[in-house]
């Protein structure tokens, strides 16, 4: 059980920095400044998210999608099914 996906997007350096800030803010949102069992990181292709043993989608997904939409960035969200 878990939720694993990637967001593929071509990002400019300032957009990558902004998303890195969103990831940091998302990690600090939870009490104790942690996202237990969650791996959220920027990659060359965009963003990779994996939540182990958590059936609900990553809580930062709406913020990232909203930012990409506002920036006019085309992206794809693909669930990884191993």
mmCIF file with all atom_site columns, C-alpha atoms in Angstrom:
data_model
loop_
_atom_site.group_PDB
_atom_site.id
_atom_site.type_symbol
_atom_site.label_atom_id
_atom_site.label_alt_id
_atom_site.label_comp_id
_atom_site.label_asym_id
_atom_site.label_entity_id
_atom_site.label_seq_id
_atom_site.pdbx_PDB_ins_code
_atom_site.Cartn_x
_atom_site.Cartn_y
_atom_site.Cartn_z
_atom_site.occupancy
_atom_site.B_iso_or_equiv
_atom_site.pdbx_formal_charge
_atom_site.auth_seq_id
_atom_site.auth_comp_id
_atom_site.auth_asym_id
_atom_site.auth_atom_id
_atom_site.pdbx_PDB_model_num
ATOM 1  C CA . UNK A 1 1  ? 0.000  0.000  0.000   1.00 0.00 ? 1  UNK A CA 1
ATOM 2  C CA . UNK A 1 2  ? 1.331  3.418  -0.881  1.00 0.00 ? 2  UNK A CA 1
ATOM 3  C CA . UNK A 1 3  ? 1.241  6.246  -3.364  1.00 0.00 ? 3  UNK A CA 1
ATOM 4  C CA . UNK A 1 4  ? 4.069  6.729  -5.877  1.00 0.00 ? 4  UNK A CA 1
ATOM 5  C CA . UNK A 1 5  ? 4.086  9.113  -8.816  1.00 0.00 ? 5  UNK A CA 1
ATOM 6  C CA . UNK A 1 6  ? 6.134  11.539 -10.831 1.00 0.00 ? 6  UNK A CA 1
ATOM 7  C CA . UNK A 1 7  ? 5.348  14.965 -12.199 1.00 0.00 ? 7  UNK A CA 1
ATOM 8  C CA . UNK A 1 8  ? 7.172  15.461 -15.479 1.00 0.00 ? 8  UNK A CA 1
ATOM 9  C CA . UNK A 1 9  ? 7.770  19.093 -16.398 1.00 0.00 ? 9  UNK A CA 1
ATOM 10 C CA . UNK A 1 10 ? 10.407 21.204 -18.081 1.00 0.00 ? 10 UNK A CA 1
ATOM 11 C CA . UNK A 1 11 ? 11.302 23.745 -15.395 1.00 0.00 ? 11 UNK A CA 1
ATOM 12 C CA . UNK A 1 12 ? 13.402 26.895 -15.491 1.00 0.00 ? 12 UNK A CA 1
ATOM 13 C CA . UNK A 1 13 ? 15.902 27.367 -12.659 1.00 0.00 ? 13 UNK A CA 1
ATOM 14 C CA . UNK A 1 14 ? 13.666 29.857 -10.787 1.00 0.00 ? 14 UNK A CA 1
ATOM 15 C CA . UNK A 1 15 ? 10.725 27.450 -11.069 1.00 0.00 ? 15 UNK A CA 1
ATOM 16 C CA . UNK A 1 16 ? 12.872 24.614 -9.686  1.00 0.00 ? 16 UNK A CA 1
ATOM 17 C CA . UNK A 1 17 ? 13.831 26.860 -6.765  1.00 0.00 ? 17 UNK A CA 1
ATOM 18 C CA . UNK A 1 18 ? 10.191 27.714 -6.080  1.00 0.00 ? 18 UNK A CA 1
ATOM 19 C CA . UNK A 1 19 ? 9.163  24.048 -6.121  1.00 0.00 ? 19 UNK A CA 1
ATOM 20 C CA . UNK A 1 20 ? 12.064 23.241 -3.787  1.00 0.00 ? 20 UNK A CA 1
ATOM 21 C CA . UNK A 1 21 ? 10.615 25.871 -1.420  1.00 0.00 ? 21 UNK A CA 1
ATOM 22 C CA . UNK A 1 22 ? 7.165  24.263 -1.727  1.00 0.00 ? 22 UNK A CA 1
ATOM 23 C CA . UNK A 1 23 ? 8.702  20.898 -0.828  1.00 0.00 ? 23 UNK A CA 1
ATOM 24 C CA . UNK A 1 24 ? 10.436 22.420 2.175   1.00 0.00 ? 24 UNK A CA 1
ATOM 25 C CA . UNK A 1 25 ? 7.244  24.127 3.350   1.00 0.00 ? 25 UNK A CA 1
ATOM 26 C CA . UNK A 1 26 ? 5.314  20.889 2.845   1.00 0.00 ? 26 UNK A CA 1
ATOM 27 C CA . UNK A 1 27 ? 7.837  18.961 4.934   1.00 0.00 ? 27 UNK A CA 1
ATOM 28 C CA . UNK A 1 28 ? 7.531  21.514 7.734   1.00 0.00 ? 28 UNK A CA 1
ATOM 29 C CA . UNK A 1 29 ? 3.730  21.516 7.646   1.00 0.00 ? 29 UNK A CA 1
ATOM 30 C CA . UNK A 1 30 ? 3.450  18.359 9.704   1.00 0.00 ? 30 UNK A CA 1
ATOM 31 C CA . UNK A 1 31 ? 4.064  18.455 13.465  1.00 0.00 ? 31 UNK A CA 1
ATOM 32 C CA . UNK A 1 32 ? 7.694  17.713 14.190  1.00 0.00 ? 32 UNK A CA 1
ATOM 33 C CA . UNK A 1 33 ? 8.726  19.063 10.751  1.00 0.00 ? 33 UNK A CA 1
ATOM 34 C CA . UNK A 1 34 ? 8.589  15.655 9.103   1.00 0.00 ? 34 UNK A CA 1
ATOM 35 C CA . UNK A 1 35 ? 6.666  13.784 6.435   1.00 0.00 ? 35 UNK A CA 1
ATOM 36 C CA . UNK A 1 36 ? 6.920  10.226 7.759   1.00 0.00 ? 36 UNK A CA 1
ATOM 37 C CA . UNK A 1 37 ? 7.446  7.592  5.105   1.00 0.00 ? 37 UNK A CA 1
ATOM 38 C CA . UNK A 1 38 ? 7.503  10.175 2.296   1.00 0.00 ? 38 UNK A CA 1
ATOM 39 C CA . UNK A 1 39 ? 10.204 10.738 -0.324  1.00 0.00 ? 39 UNK A CA 1
ATOM 40 C CA . UNK A 1 40 ? 9.604  14.004 -2.227  1.00 0.00 ? 40 UNK A CA 1
ATOM 41 C CA . UNK A 1 41 ? 12.421 15.317 -4.414  1.00 0.00 ? 41 UNK A CA 1
ATOM 42 C CA . UNK A 1 42 ? 13.234 17.239 -7.551  1.00 0.00 ? 42 UNK A CA 1
ATOM 43 C CA . UNK A 1 43 ? 14.759 15.245 -10.394 1.00 0.00 ? 43 UNK A CA 1
ATOM 44 C CA . UNK A 1 44 ? 16.101 16.236 -13.813 1.00 0.00 ? 44 UNK A CA 1
ATOM 45 C CA . UNK A 1 45 ? 12.693 15.364 -15.294 1.00 0.00 ? 45 UNK A CA 1
ATOM 46 C CA . UNK A 1 46 ? 10.553 17.134 -12.687 1.00 0.00 ? 46 UNK A CA 1
ATOM 47 C CA . UNK A 1 47 ? 9.384  15.870 -9.314  1.00 0.00 ? 47 UNK A CA 1
ATOM 48 C CA . UNK A 1 48 ? 9.250  12.396 -7.738  1.00 0.00 ? 48 UNK A CA 1
ATOM 49 C CA . UNK A 1 49 ? 6.950  11.568 -4.808  1.00 0.00 ? 49 UNK A CA 1
ATOM 50 C CA . UNK A 1 50 ? 6.707  8.267  -2.969  1.00 0.00 ? 50 UNK A CA 1
ATOM 51 C CA . UNK A 1 51 ? 4.662  7.735  0.193   1.00 0.00 ? 51 UNK A CA 1
ATOM 52 C CA . UNK A 1 52 ? 5.238  4.378  1.788   1.00 0.00 ? 52 UNK A CA 1
ATOM 53 C CA . UNK A 1 53 ? 2.291  2.799  3.598   1.00 0.00 ? 53 UNK A CA 1
ATOM 54 C CA . UNK A 1 54 ? 0.063  5.843  3.031   1.00 0.00 ? 54 UNK A CA 1
ATOM 55 C CA . UNK A 1 55 ? -2.982 5.408  0.814   1.00 0.00 ? 55 UNK A CA 1
ATOM 56 C CA . UNK A 1 56 ? -3.807 9.118  0.443   1.00 0.00 ? 56 UNK A CA 1
ATOM 57 C CA . UNK A 1 57 ? -2.215 11.362 -2.195  1.00 0.00 ? 57 UNK A CA 1
ATOM 58 C CA . UNK A 1 58 ? 0.671  13.571 -1.111  1.00 0.00 ? 58 UNK A CA 1
ATOM 59 C CA . UNK A 1 59 ? -0.661 16.668 0.671   1.00 0.00 ? 59 UNK A CA 1
ATOM 60 C CA . UNK A 1 60 ? 1.606  19.020 -1.347  1.00 0.00 ? 60 UNK A CA 1
ATOM 61 C CA . UNK A 1 61 ? 0.279  17.943 -4.749  1.00 0.00 ? 61 UNK A CA 1
ATOM 62 C CA . UNK A 1 62 ? -2.370 20.677 -4.981  1.00 0.00 ? 62 UNK A CA 1
ATOM 63 C CA . UNK A 1 63 ? 0.191  23.412 -4.229  1.00 0.00 ? 63 UNK A CA 1
ATOM 64 C CA . UNK A 1 64 ? 2.599  22.133 -6.884  1.00 0.00 ? 64 UNK A CA 1
ATOM 65 C CA . UNK A 1 65 ? -0.155 21.776 -9.486  1.00 0.00 ? 65 UNK A CA 1
ATOM 66 C CA . UNK A 1 66 ? -1.470 25.249 -8.667  1.00 0.00 ? 66 UNK A CA 1
ATOM 67 C CA . UNK A 1 67 ? 1.990  26.768 -9.086  1.00 0.00 ? 67 UNK A CA 1
ATOM 68 C CA . UNK A 1 68 ? 2.641  24.984 -12.395 1.00 0.00 ? 68 UNK A CA 1
ATOM 69 C CA . UNK A 1 69 ? -0.789 26.031 -13.707 1.00 0.00 ? 69 UNK A CA 1
ATOM 70 C CA . UNK A 1 70 ? -0.192 29.658 -12.679 1.00 0.00 ? 70 UNK A CA 1
ATOM 71 C CA . UNK A 1 71 ? 3.214  29.610 -14.411 1.00 0.00 ? 71 UNK A CA 1
ATOM 72 C CA . UNK A 1 72 ? 1.732  28.125 -17.595 1.00 0.00 ? 72 UNK A CA 1
ATOM 73 C CA . UNK A 1 73 ? 4.036  25.095 -17.322 1.00 0.00 ? 73 UNK A CA 1
ATOM 74 C CA . UNK A 1 74 ? 2.869  21.999 -19.148 1.00 0.00 ? 74 UNK A CA 1
ATOM 75 C CA . UNK A 1 75 ? 3.224  18.910 -17.004 1.00 0.00 ? 75 UNK A CA 1
ATOM 76 C CA . UNK A 1 76 ? 2.071  15.331 -16.644 1.00 0.00 ? 76 UNK A CA 1
ATOM 77 C CA . UNK A 1 77 ? 1.307  13.477 -13.435 1.00 0.00 ? 77 UNK A CA 1
ATOM 78 C CA . UNK A 1 78 ? 1.941  9.764  -13.809 1.00 0.00 ? 78 UNK A CA 1
ATOM 79 C CA . UNK A 1 79 ? 1.263  7.209  -11.107 1.00 0.00 ? 79 UNK A CA 1
ATOM 80 C CA . UNK A 1 80 ? 4.010  4.604  -10.894 1.00 0.00 ? 80 UNK A CA 1
ATOM 81 C CA . UNK A 1 81 ? 2.629  1.098  -10.672 1.00 0.00 ? 81 UNK A CA 1
ATOM 82 C CA . UNK A 1 82 ? 5.347  -1.472 -10.091 1.00 0.00 ? 82 UNK A CA 1
#
